[in-house]
Coordinates of C-alpha atoms and ligand atoms in Angstrom, one line a residue:
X22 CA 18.5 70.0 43.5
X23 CA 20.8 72.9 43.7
X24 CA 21.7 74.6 46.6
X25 CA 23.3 77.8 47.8
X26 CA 24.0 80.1 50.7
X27 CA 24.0 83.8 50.8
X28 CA 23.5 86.2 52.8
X29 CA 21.2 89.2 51.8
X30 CA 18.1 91.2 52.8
X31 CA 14.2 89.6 51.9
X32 CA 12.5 92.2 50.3
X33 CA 15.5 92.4 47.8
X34 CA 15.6 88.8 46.6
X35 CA 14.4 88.3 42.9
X36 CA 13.3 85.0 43.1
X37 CA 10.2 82.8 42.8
X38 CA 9.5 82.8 46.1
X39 CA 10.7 84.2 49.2
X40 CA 9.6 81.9 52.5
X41 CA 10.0 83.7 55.9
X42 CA 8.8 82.4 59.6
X43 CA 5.7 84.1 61.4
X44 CA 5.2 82.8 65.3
X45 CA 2.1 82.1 66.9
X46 CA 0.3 84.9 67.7
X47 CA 1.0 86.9 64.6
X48 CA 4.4 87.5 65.6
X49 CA 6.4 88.6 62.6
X50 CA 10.0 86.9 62.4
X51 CA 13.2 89.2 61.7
X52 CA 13.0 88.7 57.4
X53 CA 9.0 89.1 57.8
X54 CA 9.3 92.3 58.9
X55 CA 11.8 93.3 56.4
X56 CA 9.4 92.2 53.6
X57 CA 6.3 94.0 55.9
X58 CA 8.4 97.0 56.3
X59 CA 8.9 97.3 51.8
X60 CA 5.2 96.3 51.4
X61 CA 3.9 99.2 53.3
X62 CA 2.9 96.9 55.9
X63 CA 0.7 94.0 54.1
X64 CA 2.0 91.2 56.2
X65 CA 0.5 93.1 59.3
X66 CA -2.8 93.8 57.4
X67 CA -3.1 90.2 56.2
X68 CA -2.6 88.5 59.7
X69 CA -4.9 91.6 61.3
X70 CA -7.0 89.8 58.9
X71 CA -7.3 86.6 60.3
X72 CA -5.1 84.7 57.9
X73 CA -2.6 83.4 59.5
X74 CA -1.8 82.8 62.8
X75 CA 1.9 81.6 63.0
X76 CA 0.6 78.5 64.1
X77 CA 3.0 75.5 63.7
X78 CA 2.2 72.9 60.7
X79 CA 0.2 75.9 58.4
X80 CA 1.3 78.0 56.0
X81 CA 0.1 81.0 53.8
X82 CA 1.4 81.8 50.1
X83 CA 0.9 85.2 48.8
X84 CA 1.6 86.9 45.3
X85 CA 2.9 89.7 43.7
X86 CA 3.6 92.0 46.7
X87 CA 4.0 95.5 45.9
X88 CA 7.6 97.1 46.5
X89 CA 8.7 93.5 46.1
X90 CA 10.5 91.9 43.3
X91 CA 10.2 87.8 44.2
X92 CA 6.8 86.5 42.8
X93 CA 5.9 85.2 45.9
X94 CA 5.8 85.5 49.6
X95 CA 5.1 82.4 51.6
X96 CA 4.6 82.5 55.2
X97 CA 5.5 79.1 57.5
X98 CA 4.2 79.3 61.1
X99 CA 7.2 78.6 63.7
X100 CA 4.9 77.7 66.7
X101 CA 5.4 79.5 70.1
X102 CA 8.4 81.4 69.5
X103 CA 9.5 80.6 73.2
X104 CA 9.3 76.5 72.6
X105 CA 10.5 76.5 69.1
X106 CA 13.3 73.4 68.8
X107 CA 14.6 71.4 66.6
X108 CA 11.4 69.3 65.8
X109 CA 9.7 72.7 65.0
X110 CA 12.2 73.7 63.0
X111 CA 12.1 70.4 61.3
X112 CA 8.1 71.2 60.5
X113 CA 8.3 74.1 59.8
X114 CA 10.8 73.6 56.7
X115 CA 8.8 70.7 56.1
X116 CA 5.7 72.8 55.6
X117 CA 7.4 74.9 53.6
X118 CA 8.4 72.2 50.8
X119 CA 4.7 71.0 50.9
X120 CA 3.3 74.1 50.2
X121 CA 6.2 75.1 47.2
X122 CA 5.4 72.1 45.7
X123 CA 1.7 73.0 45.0
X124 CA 3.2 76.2 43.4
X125 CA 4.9 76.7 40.2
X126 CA 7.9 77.9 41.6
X127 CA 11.4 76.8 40.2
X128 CA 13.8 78.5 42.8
X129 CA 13.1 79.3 46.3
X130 CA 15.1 81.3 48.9
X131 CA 14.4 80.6 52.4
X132 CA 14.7 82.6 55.7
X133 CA 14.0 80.2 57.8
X134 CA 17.1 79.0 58.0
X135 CA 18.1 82.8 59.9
X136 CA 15.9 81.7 62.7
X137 CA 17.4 81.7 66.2
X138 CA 17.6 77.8 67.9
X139 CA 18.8 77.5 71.4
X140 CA 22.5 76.0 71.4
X141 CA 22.1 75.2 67.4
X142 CA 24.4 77.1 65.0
X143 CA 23.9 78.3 61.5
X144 CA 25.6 74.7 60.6
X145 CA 22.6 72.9 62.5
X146 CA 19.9 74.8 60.5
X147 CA 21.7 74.4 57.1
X148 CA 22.0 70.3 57.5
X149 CA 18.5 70.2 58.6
X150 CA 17.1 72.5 56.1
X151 CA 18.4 70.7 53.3
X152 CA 18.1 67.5 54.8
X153 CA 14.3 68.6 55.1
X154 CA 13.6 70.0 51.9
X155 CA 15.2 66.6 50.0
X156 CA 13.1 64.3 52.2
X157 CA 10.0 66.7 51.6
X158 CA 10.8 66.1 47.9
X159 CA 10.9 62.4 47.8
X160 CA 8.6 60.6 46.1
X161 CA 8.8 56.8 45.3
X162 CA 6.6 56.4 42.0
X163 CA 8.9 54.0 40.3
X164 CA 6.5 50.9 40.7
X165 CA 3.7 53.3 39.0
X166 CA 2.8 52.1 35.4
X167 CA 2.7 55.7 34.1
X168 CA 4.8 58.5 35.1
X169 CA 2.8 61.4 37.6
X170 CA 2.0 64.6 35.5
X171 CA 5.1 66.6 35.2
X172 CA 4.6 69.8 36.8
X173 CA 7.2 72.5 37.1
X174 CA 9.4 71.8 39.8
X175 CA 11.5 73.5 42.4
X176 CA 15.5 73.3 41.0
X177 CA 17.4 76.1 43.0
X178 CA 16.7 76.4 47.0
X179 CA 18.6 79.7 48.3
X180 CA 19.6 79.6 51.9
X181 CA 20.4 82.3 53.7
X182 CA 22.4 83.1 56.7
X183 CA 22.3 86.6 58.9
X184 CA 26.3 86.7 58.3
X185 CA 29.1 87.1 55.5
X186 CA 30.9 85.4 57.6
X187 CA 28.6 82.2 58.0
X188 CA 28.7 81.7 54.6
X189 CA 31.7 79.3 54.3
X190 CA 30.3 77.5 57.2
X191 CA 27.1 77.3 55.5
X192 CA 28.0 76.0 52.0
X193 CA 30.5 73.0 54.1
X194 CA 27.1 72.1 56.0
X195 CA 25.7 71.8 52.5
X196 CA 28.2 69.6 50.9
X197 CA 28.0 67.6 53.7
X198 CA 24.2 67.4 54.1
X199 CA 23.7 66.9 50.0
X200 CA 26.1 63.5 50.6
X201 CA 23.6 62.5 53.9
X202 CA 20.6 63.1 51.7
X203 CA 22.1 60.8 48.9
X204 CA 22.5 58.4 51.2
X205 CA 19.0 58.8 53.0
X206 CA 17.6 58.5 49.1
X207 CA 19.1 55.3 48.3
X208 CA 18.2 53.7 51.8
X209 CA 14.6 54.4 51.3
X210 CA 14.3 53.7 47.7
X211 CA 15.9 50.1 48.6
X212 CA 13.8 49.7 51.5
X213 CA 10.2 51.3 49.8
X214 CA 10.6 48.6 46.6
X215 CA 8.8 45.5 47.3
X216 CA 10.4 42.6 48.1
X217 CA 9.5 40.8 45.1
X218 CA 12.1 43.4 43.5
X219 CA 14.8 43.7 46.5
X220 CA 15.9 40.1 46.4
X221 CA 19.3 39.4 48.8
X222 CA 20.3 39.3 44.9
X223 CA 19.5 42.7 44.2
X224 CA 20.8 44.0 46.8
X225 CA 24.1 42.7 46.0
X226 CA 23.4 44.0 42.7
X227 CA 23.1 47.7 44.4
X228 CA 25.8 47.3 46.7
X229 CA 28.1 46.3 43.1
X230 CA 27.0 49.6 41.2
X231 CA 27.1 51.9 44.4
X232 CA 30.9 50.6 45.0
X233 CA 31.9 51.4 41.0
X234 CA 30.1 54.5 40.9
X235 CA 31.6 55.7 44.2
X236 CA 35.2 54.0 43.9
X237 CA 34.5 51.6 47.4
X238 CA 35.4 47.6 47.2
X239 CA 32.7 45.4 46.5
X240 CA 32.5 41.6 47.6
X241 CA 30.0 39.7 47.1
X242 CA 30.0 35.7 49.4
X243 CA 27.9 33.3 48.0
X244 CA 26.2 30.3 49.9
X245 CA 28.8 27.6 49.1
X246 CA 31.1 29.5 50.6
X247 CA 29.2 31.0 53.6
X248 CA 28.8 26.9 54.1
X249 CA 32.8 26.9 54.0
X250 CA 32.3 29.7 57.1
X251 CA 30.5 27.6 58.9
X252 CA 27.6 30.3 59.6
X253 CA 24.7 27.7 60.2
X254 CA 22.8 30.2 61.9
X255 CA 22.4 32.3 58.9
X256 CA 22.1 29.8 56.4
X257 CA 19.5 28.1 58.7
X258 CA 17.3 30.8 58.2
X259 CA 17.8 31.2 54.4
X260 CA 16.4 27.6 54.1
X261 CA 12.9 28.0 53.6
X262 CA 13.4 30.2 50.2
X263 CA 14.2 29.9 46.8
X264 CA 16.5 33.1 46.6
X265 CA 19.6 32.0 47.2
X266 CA 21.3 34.4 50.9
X267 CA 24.5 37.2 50.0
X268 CA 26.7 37.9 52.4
X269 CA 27.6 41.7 51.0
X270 CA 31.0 43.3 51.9
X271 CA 31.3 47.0 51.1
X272 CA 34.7 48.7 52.0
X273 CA 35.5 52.7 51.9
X274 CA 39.2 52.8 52.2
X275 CA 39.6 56.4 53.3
X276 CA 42.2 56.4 56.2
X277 CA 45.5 58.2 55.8
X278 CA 47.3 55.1 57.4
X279 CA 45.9 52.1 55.0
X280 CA 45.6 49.4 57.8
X281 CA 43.6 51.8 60.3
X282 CA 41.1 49.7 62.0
X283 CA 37.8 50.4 60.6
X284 CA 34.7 51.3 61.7
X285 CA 32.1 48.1 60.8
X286 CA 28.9 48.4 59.9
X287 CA 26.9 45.3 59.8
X288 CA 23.0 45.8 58.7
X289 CA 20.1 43.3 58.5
X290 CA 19.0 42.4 55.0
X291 CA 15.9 39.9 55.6
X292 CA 14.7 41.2 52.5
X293 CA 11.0 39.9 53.6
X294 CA 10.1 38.7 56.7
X295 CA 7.5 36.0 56.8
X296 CA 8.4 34.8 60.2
X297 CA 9.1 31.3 58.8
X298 CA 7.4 28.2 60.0
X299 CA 6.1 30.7 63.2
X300 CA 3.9 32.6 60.6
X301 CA 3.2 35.8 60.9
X302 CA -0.2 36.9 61.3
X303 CA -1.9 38.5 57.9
X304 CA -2.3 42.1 58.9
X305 CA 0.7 44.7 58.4
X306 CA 2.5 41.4 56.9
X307 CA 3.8 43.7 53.7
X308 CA 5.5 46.1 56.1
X309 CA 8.1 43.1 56.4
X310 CA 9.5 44.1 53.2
X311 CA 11.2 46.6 55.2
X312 CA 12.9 44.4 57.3
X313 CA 15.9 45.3 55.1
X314 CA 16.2 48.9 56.4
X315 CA 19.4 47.7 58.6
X316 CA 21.1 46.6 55.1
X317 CA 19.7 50.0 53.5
X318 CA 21.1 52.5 56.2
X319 CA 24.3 50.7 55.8
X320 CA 24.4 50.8 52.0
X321 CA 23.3 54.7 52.2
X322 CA 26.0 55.5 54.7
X323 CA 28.7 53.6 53.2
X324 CA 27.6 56.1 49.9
X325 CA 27.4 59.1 52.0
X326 CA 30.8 58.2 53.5
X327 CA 32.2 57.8 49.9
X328 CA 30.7 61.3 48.5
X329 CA 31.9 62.9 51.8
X330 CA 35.5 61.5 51.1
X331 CA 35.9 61.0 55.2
X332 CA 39.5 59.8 55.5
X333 CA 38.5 56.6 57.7
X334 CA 38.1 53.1 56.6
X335 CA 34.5 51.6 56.7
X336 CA 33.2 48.5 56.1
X337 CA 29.9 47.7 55.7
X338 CA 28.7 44.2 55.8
X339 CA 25.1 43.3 55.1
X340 CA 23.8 39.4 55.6
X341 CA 21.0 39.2 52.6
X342 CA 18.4 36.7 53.1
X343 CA 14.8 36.1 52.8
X344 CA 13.1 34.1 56.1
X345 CA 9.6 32.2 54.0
X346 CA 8.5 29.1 55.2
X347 CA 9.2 25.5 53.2
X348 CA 9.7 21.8 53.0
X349 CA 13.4 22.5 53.8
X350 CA 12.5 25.4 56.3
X351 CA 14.2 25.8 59.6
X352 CA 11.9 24.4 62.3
X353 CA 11.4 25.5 65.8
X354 CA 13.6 23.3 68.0
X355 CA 16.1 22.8 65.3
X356 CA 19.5 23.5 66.6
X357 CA 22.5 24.6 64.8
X358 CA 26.4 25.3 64.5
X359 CA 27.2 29.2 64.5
X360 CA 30.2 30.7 62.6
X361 CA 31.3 30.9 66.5
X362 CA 30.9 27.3 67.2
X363 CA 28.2 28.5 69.6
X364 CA 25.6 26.1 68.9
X365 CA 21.5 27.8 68.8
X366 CA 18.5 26.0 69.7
X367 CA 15.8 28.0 67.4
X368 CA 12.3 27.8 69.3
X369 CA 10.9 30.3 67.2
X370 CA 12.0 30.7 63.6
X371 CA 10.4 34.4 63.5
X372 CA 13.9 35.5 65.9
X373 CA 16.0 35.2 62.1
X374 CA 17.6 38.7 62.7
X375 CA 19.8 37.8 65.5
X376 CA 20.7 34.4 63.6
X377 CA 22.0 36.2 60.5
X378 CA 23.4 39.0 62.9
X379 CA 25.2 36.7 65.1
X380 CA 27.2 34.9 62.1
X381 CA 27.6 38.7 60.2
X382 CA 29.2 39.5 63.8
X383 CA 31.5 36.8 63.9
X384 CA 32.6 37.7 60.4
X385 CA 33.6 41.1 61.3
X386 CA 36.5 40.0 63.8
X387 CA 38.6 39.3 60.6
X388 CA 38.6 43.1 60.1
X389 CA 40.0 43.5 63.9
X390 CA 37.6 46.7 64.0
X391 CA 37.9 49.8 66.0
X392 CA 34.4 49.4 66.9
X393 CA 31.4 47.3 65.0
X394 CA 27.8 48.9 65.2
X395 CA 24.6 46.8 63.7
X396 CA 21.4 48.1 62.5
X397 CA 18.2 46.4 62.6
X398 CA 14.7 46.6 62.3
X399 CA 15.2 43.6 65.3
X400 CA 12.1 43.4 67.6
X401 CA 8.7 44.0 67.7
X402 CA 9.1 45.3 71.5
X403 CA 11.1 48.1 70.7
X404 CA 8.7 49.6 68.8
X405 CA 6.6 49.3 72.3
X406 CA 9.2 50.4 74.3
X407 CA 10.4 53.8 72.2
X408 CA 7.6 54.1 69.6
X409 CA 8.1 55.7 66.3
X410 CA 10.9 58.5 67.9
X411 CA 14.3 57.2 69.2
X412 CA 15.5 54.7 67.7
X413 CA 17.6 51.8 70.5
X414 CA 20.7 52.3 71.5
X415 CA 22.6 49.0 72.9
X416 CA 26.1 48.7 73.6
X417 CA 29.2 46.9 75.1
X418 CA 31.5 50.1 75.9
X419 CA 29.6 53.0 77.4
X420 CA 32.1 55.3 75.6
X421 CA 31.0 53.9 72.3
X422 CA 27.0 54.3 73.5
X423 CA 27.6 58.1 74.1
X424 CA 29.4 58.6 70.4
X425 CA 26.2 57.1 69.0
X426 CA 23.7 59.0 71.2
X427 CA 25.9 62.3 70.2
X428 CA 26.1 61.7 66.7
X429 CA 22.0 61.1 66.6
X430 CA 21.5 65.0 69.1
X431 CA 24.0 66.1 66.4
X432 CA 22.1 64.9 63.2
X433 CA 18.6 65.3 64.6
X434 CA 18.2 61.6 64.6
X435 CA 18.1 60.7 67.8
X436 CA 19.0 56.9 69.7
X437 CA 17.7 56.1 73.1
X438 CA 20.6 54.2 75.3
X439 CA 18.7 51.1 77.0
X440 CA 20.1 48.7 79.7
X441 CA 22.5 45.2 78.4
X442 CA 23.0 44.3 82.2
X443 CA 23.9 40.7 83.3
X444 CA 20.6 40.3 84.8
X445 CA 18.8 40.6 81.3
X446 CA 21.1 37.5 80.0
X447 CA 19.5 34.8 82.4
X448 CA 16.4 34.8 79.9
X449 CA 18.2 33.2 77.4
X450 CA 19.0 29.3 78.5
X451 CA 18.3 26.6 76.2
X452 CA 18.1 22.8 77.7
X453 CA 19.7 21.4 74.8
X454 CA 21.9 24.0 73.0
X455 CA 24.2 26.6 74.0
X456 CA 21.5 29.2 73.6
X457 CA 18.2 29.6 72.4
X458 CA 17.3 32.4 70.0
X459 CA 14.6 34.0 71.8
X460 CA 14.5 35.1 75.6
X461 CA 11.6 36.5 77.4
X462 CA 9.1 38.5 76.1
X463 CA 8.9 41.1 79.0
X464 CA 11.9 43.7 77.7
X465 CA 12.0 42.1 74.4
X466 CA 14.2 44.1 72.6
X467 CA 16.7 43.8 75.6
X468 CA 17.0 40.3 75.5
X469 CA 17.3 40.2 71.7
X470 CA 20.5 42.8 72.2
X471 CA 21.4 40.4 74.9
X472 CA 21.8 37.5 72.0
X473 CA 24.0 39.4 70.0
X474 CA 25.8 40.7 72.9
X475 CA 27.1 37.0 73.1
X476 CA 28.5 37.2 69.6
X477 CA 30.9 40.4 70.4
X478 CA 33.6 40.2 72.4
X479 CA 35.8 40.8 70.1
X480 CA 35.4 44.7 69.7
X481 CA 33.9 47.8 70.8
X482 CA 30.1 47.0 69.9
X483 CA 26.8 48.7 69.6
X484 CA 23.6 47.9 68.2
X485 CA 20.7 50.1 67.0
X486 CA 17.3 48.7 66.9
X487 CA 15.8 50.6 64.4
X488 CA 12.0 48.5 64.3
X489 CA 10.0 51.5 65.0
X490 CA 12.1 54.0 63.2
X491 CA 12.9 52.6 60.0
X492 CA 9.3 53.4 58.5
X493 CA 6.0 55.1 58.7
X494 CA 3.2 52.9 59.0
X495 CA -0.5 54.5 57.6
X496 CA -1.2 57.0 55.3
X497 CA 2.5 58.0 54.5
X498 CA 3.9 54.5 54.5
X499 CA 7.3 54.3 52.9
X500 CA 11.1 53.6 54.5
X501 CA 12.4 57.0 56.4
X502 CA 16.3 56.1 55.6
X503 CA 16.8 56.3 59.2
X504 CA 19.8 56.3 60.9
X505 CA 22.1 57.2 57.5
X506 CA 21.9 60.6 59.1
X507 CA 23.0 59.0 62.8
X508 CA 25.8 56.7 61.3
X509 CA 26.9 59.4 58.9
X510 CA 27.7 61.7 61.5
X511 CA 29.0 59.3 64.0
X512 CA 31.8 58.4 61.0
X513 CA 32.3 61.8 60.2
X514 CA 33.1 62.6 64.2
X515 CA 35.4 59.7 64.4
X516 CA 36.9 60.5 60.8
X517 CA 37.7 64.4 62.2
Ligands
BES628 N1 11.4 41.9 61.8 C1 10.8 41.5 63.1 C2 10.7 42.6 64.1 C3 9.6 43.6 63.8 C4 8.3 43.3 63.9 C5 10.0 44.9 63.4 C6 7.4 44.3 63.7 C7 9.0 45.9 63.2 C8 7.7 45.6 63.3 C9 11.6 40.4 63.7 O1 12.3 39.5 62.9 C10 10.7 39.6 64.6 O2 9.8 39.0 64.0 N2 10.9 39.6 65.9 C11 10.0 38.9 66.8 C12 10.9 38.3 67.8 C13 10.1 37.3 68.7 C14 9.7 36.1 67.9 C15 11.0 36.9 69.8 C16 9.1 39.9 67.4 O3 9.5 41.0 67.7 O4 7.9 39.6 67.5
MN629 MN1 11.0 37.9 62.3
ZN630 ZN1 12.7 40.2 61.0

């Protein structure tokens, strides 16, 4: 998709379509009444009509206006024009794509993006709008047997700003947001194929052709040598499968100084989650092909981070495995030897995140990291706790919490900070190892942070739970490629 930025009156653009805000209660945004003013007022007829209301979520496409030399016309509803905020802003550019899609439009220049947000500059509604408009355009049809219909589709999106002088402002936010889409795209390709496809293989597969297409350092550590580590925890839960666990290393070497301390990012790759030897129950059990999404976000922001050039080293490490049940599968009660020396009494073998975390964790120390953030689709109870909104926000340095919580405010992907106090650690006591792997299951998602927590002294630490964020569940099931935007923005802060 091709983007640009100008800045230039409505009713003048020559274009296949011109798309311009209405708020509820017919009231005509700035460009709309520039385009009602050079029809001779149609806009006002057709919403005196009874067309459209401005409400938020609908949408109205008209044709060949006269005094007008764009092909088309199409109205978005903003909502109240009092409460409209980011989330509406979001919709509304989302409603926009769904409706230019249906049309046979090939370039598009939008208005929406002029709209006034409270405390959000032209930058803000640049990002989103093309972060918006490429998610609006995804579509995962690759497992299809035959191609869907070509249709004529959008390949120029015009956005335009009330200024000259936001112009240069606007085309950075566009660079910047085309690298975060790319990114976004590649995490919910990997995590949308099933998992028959995205093997801990494959994935190290992906993370090789991203790192020679993007110039980042590629390293891939097989089992015999992840035995050599000593990380029993993670190998413990590969057990039960045939596919053979990756530990992937991905480095962006972007600092000015070469030895900076870097940023780690360490994502969960259980490429399918059976819950081992404590099966899962049947229903929903496919969405556990998703239980990769950590490993994706970090993949997609370690190519966002590459495109973007940010001069700050990276490394993104991903633990690859699948968790199946087996003759040679981990039981519950089994103990074993972290990478640590930590030794973990496994009660139930469904609580694999944390065991390939915690030895991922340990790895990272060798990079002596400026600060280490891991992303995983972790516990079930954080999906009660936050629903399908925020994603979790844990941490061990308060300063490093409110980075992460800016960075997701700042990118419209937005983590909740929750509680790691002492009193949360006393769940976890094992009679017979050092810990166990699962604590209580009142403030589940605490105590699961509270496991990891154990593994990171070393560093500067936080850990995104991303269960309930990762993917849509339903009728539009498919990965969402958060936090790529969150983590991308977070790197980019620390890399300015
Ligand atoms: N991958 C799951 C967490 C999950 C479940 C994410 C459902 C999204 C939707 C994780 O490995 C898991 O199974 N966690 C258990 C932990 C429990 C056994 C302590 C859970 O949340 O039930
Ligand atoms: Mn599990
Ligand atoms: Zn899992």
């Amino acid at each position: 998709m091709e983007f640009s930025i100008k800045s230039g009156s409505p009713e003048k653009q020559r274009t296949g379509c011109v798309v311009v805000g209405v708020f509820e209660g017919r009231k005509l945004s700035a460009s709309a009444q520039a385009i009602d003013k050079a029809s001779k007022g149609f806009l006002t007829e057709v919403l005196r009509r009874g067309d459209h209301e401005g409400k938020a979520g609908t949408s109205l496409l008209l044709h060949c206006l006269t005094g007008l030399p764009s092909d088309r016309v199409l109205l978005v509803g903003l909502g109240k024009e009092r409460e409209l905020g980011e989330s509406g802003y979001r919709k509304a550019v989302d409603t926009a794509i769904k409706a230019l899609r249906t049309t046979g439009a090939t370039e598009a220049t939008f208005f929406l993006t002029e709209v006034a947000l409270r405390k959000r500059d032209v930058a803000f509604r640049i990002e989103q709008a093309v972060l918006g408009i490429m998610e609006g355009l995804y579509r995962f049809d690759r497992m299809k047997s035959k191609p869907p219909e070509a249709k004529r589709a959008l390949r120029k999106v015009v956005l335009s700003v009330p200024r000259r002088s936001d112009i240069a402002p606007g085309e950075a936010a566009v660079r910047r947001a085309q690298a975060i889409a790319e990114g976004v795209h590649l995490a919910r390709d990997l995590g949308n194929l099933p998992a028959n496809v995205c093997t801990p293989a494959y994935l190290a597969e992906q993370a090789h052709e991203i790192a020679g297409k993007h110039g980042l350092h590629c390293e891939v550590l097989e089992q015999k040598y992840l035995e050599k580590l000593g990380m029993g925890a993670f190998l413990a839960v590969a057990r039960g499968s045939r596919q053979p666990p990756k530990l992937i290393v991905l480095e962006h070497r972007g600092a000015k100084k070469k030895d900076a301390p870097p940023v780690v990012l360490v994502g969960k790759g259980v490429t399918f989650d059976t819950g081992g030897i404590s099966l899962k129950p049947a229903p929903e059990m496919d969405e556990m092909k998703f239980d990769m999404c950590g490993a994706a976000s970090v993949l997609g922001t370690m190519k966002a981070a590459a495109l973007m050039k940010l001069p700050l080293n990276v490394v993104g490490i991903v633990p690859a495995t699948e968790n199946m049940p087996g003759g040679n599968a981990v039981k519950p009660g089994d103990i074993v030897t972290t990478m640590s020396g930590k030794t973990v009494e496994i009660l139930n073998t469904d609580a694999e995140g944390r065991l390939i975390l915690c030895d991922a964790l340990t790895y990272a120390e060798r990079y002596k990291p400026a600060a280490v953030v891991d992303i995983a689709t972790l516990t079930g109870a954080m999906v009660i706790a936050l629903g399908h909104v925020a994603t979790g926000l844990f941490a061990n340095a308060d300063s490093l919490a409110r980075e992460l919580v800016h960075a997701g405010e700042a990118s419209w992907d937005r983590a909740w900070h929750l509680p790691l106090w002492d009193d949360y650690q006393e769940a976890l006591k094992s009679n017979f190892a050092d810990i166990p792997n699962i604590g209580s299951r009142a403030g589940g998602a605490v105590t699961a942070a509270c496991f990891l927590e154990r593994f990171t002294k070393a560093y500067p630490w936080a850990h995104l739970d991303i269960a309930g964020t990762a993917w849509k569940s339903g009728h539009d099931k498919g990965a969402t490629g958060r936090p790529v935007a969150l983590l991308a923005n977070f790197l980019a802060k620390r890399a300015a």
